Each structure stands twice: as C-alpha cells, then as structure tokens.
mmCIF file of C-alpha atoms in Angstrom:
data_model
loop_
_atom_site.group_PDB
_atom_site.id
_atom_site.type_symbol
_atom_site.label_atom_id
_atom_site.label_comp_id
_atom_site.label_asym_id
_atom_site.label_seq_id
_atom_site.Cartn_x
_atom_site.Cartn_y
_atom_site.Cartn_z
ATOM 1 C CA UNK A 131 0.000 0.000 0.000
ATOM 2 C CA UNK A 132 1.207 3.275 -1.291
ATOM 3 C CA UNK A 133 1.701 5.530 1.972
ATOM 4 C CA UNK A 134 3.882 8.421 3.943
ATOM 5 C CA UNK A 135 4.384 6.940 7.544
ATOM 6 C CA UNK A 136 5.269 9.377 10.447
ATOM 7 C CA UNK A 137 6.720 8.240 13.819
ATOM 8 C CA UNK A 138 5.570 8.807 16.602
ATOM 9 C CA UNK A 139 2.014 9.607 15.944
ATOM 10 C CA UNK A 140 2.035 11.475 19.786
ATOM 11 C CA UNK A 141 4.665 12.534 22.113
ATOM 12 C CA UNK A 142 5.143 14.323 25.054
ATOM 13 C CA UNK A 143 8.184 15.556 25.716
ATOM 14 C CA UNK A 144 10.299 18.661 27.700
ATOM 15 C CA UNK A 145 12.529 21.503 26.636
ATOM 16 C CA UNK A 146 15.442 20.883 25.286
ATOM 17 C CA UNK A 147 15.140 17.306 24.978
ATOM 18 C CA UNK A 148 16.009 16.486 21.194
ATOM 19 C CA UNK A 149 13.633 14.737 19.494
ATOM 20 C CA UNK A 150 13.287 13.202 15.753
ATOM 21 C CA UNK A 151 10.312 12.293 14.338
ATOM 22 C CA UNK A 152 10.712 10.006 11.091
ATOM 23 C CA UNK A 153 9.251 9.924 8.099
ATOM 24 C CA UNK A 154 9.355 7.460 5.458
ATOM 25 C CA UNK A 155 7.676 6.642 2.034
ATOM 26 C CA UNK A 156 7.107 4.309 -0.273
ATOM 27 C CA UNK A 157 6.207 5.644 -3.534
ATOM 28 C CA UNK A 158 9.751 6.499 -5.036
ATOM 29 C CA UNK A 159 9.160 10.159 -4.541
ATOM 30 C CA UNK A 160 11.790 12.739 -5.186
ATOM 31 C CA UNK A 161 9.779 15.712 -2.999
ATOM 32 C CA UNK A 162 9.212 15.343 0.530
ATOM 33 C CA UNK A 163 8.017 18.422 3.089
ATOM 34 C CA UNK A 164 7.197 18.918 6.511
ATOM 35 C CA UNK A 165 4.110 21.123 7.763
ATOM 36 C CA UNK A 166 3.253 22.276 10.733
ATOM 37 C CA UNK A 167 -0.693 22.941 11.519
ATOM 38 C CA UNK A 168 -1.609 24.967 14.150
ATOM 39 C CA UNK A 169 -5.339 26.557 14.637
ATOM 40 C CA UNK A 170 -6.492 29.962 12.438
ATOM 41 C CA UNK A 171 -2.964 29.291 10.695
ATOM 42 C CA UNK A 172 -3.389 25.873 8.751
ATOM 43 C CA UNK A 173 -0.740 23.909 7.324
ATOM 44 C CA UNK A 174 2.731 26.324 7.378
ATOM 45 C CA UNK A 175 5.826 24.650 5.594
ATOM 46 C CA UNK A 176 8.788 24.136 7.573
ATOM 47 C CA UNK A 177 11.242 22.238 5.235
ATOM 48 C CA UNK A 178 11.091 20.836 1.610
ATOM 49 C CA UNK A 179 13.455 18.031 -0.067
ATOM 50 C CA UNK A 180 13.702 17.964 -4.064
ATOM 51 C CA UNK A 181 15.373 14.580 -3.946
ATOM 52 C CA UNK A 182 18.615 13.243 -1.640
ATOM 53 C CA UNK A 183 20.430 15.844 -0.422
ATOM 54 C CA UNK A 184 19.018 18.662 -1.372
ATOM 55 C CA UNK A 185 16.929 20.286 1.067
ATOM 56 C CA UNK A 186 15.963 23.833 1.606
ATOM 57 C CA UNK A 187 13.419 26.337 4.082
ATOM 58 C CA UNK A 188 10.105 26.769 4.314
ATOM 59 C CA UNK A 189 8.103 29.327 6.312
ATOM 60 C CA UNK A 190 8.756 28.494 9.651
ATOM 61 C CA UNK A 191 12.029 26.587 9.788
ATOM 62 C CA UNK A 192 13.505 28.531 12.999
ATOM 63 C CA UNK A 193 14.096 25.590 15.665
ATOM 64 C CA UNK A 194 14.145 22.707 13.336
ATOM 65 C CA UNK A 195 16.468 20.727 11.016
ATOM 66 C CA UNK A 196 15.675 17.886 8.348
ATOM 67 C CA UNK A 197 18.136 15.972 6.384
ATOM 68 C CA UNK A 198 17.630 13.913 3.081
ATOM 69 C CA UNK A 199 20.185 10.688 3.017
ATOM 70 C CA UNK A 200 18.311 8.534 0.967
ATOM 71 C CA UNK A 201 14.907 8.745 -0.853
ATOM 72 C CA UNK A 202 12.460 7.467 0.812
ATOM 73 C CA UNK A 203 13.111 9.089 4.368
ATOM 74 C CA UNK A 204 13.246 12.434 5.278
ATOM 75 C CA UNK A 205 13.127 12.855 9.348
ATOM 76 C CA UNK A 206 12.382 16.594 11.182
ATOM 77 C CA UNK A 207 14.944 17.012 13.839
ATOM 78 C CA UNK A 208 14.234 19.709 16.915
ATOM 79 C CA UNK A 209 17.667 20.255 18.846
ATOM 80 C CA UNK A 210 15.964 21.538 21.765
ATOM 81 C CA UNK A 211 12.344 21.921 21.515
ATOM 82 C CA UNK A 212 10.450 24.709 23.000
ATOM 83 C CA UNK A 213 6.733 25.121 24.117
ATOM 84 C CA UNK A 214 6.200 26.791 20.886
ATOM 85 C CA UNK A 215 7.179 23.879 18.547
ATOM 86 C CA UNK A 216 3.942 22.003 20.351
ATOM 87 C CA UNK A 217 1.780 21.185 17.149
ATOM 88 C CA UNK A 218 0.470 18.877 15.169
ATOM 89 C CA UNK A 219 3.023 17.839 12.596
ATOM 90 C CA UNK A 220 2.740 16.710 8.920
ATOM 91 C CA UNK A 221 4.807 14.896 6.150
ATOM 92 C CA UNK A 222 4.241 15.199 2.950
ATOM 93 C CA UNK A 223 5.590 13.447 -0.370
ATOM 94 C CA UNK A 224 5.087 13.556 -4.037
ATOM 95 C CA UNK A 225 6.572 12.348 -7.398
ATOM 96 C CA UNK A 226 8.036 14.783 -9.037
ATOM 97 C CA UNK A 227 9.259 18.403 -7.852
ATOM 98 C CA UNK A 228 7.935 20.218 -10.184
ATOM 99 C CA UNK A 229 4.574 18.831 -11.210
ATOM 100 C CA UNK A 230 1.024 19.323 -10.723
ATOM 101 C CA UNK A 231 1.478 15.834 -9.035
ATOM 102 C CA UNK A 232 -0.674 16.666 -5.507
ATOM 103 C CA UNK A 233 1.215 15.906 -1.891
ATOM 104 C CA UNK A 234 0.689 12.899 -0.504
ATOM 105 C CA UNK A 235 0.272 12.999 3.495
ATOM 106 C CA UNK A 236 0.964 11.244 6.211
ATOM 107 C CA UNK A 237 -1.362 10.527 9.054
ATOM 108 C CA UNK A 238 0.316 13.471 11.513
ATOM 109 C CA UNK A 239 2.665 13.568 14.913
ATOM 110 C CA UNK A 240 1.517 15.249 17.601
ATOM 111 C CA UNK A 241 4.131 17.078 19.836
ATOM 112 C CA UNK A 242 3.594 18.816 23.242
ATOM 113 C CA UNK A 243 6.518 20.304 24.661
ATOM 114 C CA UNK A 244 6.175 20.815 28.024
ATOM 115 C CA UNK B 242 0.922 37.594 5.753
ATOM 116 C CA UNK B 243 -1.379 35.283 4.780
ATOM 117 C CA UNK B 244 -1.608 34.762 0.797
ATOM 118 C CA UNK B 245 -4.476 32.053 0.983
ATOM 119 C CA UNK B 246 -7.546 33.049 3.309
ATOM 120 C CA UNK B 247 -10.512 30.969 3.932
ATOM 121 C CA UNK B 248 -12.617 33.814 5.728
ATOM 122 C CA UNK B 249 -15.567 31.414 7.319
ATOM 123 C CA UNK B 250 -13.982 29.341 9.662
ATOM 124 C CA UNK B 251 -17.159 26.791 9.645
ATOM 125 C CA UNK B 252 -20.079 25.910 7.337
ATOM 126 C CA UNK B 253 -23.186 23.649 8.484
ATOM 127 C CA UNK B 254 -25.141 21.664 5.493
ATOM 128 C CA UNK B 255 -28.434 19.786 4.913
ATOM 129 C CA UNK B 256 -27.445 16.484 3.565
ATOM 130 C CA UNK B 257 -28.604 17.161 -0.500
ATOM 131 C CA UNK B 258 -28.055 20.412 -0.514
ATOM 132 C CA UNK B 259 -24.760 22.047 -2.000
ATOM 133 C CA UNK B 260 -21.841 23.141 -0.018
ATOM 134 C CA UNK B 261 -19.859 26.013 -1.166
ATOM 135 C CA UNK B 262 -16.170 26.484 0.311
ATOM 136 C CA UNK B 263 -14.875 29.830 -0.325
ATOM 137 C CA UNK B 264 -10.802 30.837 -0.529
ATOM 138 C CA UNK B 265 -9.360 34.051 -1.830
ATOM 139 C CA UNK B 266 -5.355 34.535 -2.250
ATOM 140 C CA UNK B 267 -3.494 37.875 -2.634
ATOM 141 C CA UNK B 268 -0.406 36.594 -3.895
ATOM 142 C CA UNK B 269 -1.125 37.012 -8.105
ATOM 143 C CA UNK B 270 2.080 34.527 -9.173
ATOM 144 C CA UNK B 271 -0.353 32.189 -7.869
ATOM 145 C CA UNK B 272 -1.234 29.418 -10.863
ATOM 146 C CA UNK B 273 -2.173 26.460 -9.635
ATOM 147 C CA UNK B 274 -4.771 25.721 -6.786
ATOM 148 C CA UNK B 275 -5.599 22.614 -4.997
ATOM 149 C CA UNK B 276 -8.266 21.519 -2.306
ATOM 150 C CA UNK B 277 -7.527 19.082 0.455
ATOM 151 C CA UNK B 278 -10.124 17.140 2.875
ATOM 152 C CA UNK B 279 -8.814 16.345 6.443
ATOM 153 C CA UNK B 280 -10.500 13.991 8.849
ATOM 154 C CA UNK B 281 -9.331 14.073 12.251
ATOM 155 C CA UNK B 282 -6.579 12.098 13.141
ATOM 156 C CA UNK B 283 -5.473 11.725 9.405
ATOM 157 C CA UNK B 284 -3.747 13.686 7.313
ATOM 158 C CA UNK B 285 -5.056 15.982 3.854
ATOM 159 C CA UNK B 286 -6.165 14.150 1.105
ATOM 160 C CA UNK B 287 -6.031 15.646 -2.094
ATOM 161 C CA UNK B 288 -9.419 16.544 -3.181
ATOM 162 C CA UNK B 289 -9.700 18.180 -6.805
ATOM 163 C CA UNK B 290 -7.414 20.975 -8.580
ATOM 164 C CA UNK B 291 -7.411 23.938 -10.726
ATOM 165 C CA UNK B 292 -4.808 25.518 -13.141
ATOM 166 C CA UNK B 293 -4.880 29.295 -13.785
ATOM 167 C CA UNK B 294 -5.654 28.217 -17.287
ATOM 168 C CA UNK B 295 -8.787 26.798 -16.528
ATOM 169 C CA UNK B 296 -11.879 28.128 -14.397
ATOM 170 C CA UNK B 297 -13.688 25.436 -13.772
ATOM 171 C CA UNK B 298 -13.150 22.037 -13.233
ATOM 172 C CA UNK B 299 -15.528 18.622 -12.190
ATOM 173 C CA UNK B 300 -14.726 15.487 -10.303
ATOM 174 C CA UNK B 301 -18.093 13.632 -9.686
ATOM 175 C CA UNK B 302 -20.091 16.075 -6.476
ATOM 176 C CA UNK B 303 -17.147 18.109 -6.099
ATOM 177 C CA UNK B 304 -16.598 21.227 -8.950
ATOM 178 C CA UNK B 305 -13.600 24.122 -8.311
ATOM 179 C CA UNK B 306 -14.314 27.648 -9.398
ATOM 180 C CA UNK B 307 -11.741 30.197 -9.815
ATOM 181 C CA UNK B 308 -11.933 33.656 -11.091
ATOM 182 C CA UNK B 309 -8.357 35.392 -11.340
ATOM 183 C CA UNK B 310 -9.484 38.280 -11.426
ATOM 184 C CA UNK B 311 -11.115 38.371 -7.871
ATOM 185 C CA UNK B 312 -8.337 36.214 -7.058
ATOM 186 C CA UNK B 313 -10.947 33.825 -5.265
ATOM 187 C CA UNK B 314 -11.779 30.552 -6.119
ATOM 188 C CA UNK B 315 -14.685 28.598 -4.336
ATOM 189 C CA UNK B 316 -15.415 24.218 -4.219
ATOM 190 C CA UNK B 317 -18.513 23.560 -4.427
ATOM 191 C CA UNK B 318 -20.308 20.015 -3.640
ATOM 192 C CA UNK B 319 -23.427 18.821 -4.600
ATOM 193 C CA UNK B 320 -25.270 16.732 -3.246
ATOM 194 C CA UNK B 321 -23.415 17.044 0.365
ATOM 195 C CA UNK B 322 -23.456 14.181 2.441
ATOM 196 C CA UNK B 323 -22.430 13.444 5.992
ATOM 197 C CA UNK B 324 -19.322 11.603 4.810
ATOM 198 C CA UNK B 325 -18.351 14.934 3.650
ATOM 199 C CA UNK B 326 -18.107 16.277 7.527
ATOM 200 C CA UNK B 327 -14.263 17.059 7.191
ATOM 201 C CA UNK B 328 -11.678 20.137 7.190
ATOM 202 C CA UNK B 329 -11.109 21.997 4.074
ATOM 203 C CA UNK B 330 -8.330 23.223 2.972
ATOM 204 C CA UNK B 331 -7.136 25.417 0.129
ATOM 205 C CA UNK B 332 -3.682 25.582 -1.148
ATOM 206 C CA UNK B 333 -1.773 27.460 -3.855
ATOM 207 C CA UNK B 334 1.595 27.582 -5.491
ATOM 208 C CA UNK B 335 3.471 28.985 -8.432
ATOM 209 C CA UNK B 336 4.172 26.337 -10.911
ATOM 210 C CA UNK B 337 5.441 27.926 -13.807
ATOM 211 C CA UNK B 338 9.127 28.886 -13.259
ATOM 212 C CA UNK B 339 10.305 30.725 -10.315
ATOM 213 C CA UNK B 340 12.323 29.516 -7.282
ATOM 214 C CA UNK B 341 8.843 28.138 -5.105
ATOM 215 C CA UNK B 342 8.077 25.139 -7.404
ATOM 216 C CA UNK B 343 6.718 22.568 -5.419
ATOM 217 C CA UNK B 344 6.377 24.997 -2.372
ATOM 218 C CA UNK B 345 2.542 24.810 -1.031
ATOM 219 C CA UNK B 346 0.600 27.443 0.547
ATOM 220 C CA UNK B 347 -2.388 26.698 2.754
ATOM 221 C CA UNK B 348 -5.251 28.363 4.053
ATOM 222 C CA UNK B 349 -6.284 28.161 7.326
ATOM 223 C CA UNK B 350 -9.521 25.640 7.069
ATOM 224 C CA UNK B 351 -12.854 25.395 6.780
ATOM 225 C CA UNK B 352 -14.689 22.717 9.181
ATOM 226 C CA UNK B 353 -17.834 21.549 7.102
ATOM 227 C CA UNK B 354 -20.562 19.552 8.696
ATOM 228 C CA UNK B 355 -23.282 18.163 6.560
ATOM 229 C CA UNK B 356 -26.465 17.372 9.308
ATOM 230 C CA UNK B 357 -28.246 14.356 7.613
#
C-alpha cells in the first residue's frame, strides 16, 4: 500500500530534549516536506526536499532541522524543543518536484513540549 | 501575511443540498490551486485541482471555481453528504518557473458539517 508513515504519531516531551520524528515513504518520490498545523494558521511549511540531499526552508524553519540521506526518508529534527514547537506535525511526499502531481500525506505527529 | 484566506472558519449543510467552500489569495504569481479534505486524526487528502488556465473544473459532487481576477476561487459540492463532515483546505503555489516550485501554501480551514 502506497503511503507516507510518520513516527511517533504522539509525544510528550520537555525543553530541550532532542527529538526526531521520522518519516518514510514508499512511492519512489523525489519531494518530501514537513508542515506544521496549528489553529487559524493551517498547514505552514517548515522544510522541503527535491530529492537526496538537497533540502531547503520553508516558512517556519527557525528551531528545526531535516536531512535527506536517501529517498524514501526524510526525518524533522528539533535540537531543543520549545513550548512553541507544540503542534500537530505533517509529512508530505510527491513524485516529481515540479509537477502538478498533488502531496501525498501522512497521518500526523503530535508534539507537546512541556 | 497570509496569501491564501478561507474567511468562514465553519459551514453547516443539509445532507442534499450544496456546499460552497470559499478561498481568496493575494499573492497574483499564484497558478495552480488545490483543495484538500482532512478527517481528524489523518492527514489531507487531495481533493480536486485547478490551473490558472482553466476556471472550472468537475470530479463527480465536487466542482472548483476560480476567477483570477477576484483572485478567489470557491469548491462547491453537490449533493453534500455526511461523509463529507471534514476540514477543508485550500492551497496554492506557483508552478510555472520561479524559485517556489513545489512549495505549497495553505489556508487556514474550513470545518464543514453536513447534518443528515
């Protein structure tokens, strides 16, 4: 079954404790992205990938890394989460970078930093 | 700034009777538009999508209207039914050239419940 798989779906956590949440595909996709949602802003883009190694800033980026070491995974990183990084967290994939080829989802992480 | 609004932050429905989602952007580079449908605790699904070259387009209930010059486009679904009870979101990005390929932007949701 064709899907984008996050891990962990929910976590609490504290300040400053680094955290990684993965996220892995199985459609061959070159682009991958991470959103964050948060209510009255909807989905804001953190980080995109355009295919292994190449990654590059979104909206909201401050206080989080990503890397890009093979295809099908591209992980969000938070060195030392803050209360403000609590949100509900998407990844995203799709075929080709630049094609009308819509974003395939994953199912969403949860994060409350404490 | 927010380039893609959705202004109502809920709609209610009778089941049969059309829904009509409305987004506006401000950002005119702007040519290609997509809906997605959330249910909780899963992520968007793509949902039906527009080019700038087009002003309408059909998939089954659900049609997308845009008109560039208001810089709005609506989604409109008829009949509604209560499976249709999700978020909706709006998106945008510049496809055509440009350094933000592939680079969506969202609105911020419309929660749509259809009563039956």
């Amino acid at each position: 079954e064709a899907q984008v798989t996050q891990n962990p779906r929910y976590l609490i956590t504290v300040t400053g404790k680094k955290l990684t949440v993965t996220c892995s595909q199985n459609m061959n996709h070159e682009y991958m992205s991470w959103y964050r949602q948060d209510p009255g802003l909807g989905l804001r883009q953190i980080y995109y990938s355009m295919n292994v190694e190449v990654t590059d800033k979104g909206d909201v980026p401050e206080g989080y890394k990503v890397s890009r070491k093979e295809k099908r995974n591209f992980p969000l990183i938070l060195e030392s989460p803050s209360p403000n990084q609590t949100s509900l967290y998407f990844c995203a994939s799709s075929l080709l970078v630049n094609s009308n080829q819509p974003q395939h989802f994953g199912d969403g992480t949860r994060l409350s930093i404490l | 700034d927010q380039q893609v609004k959705q202004n109502s932050p809920s709609l209610s429905v009778q089941e049969g009777r059309i829904s009509i989602l409305n987004c506006d952007y401000t950002n005119s580079m702007f040519d290609y538009f997509l809906w997605y449908k959330k249910y909780p605790a899963e992520g968007p699904t793509f949902l039906i999508s527009i080019s700038s070259i087009k002003d309408k387009n059909e998939d089954g209930r659900f049609t997308v209207f845009l008109n560039k010059s208001a810089k709005h486009l609506s989604l409109h679904i008829v009949p509604s039914q209560p499976g249709d009870s999700a978020v909706y979101f709006c998106a945008a990005y510049i496809y055509a050239g440009g350094t933000s390929y592939g680079k969506l932007t969202f609105g911020q949701g419309t929660i749509l419940t259809v009563h039956p």
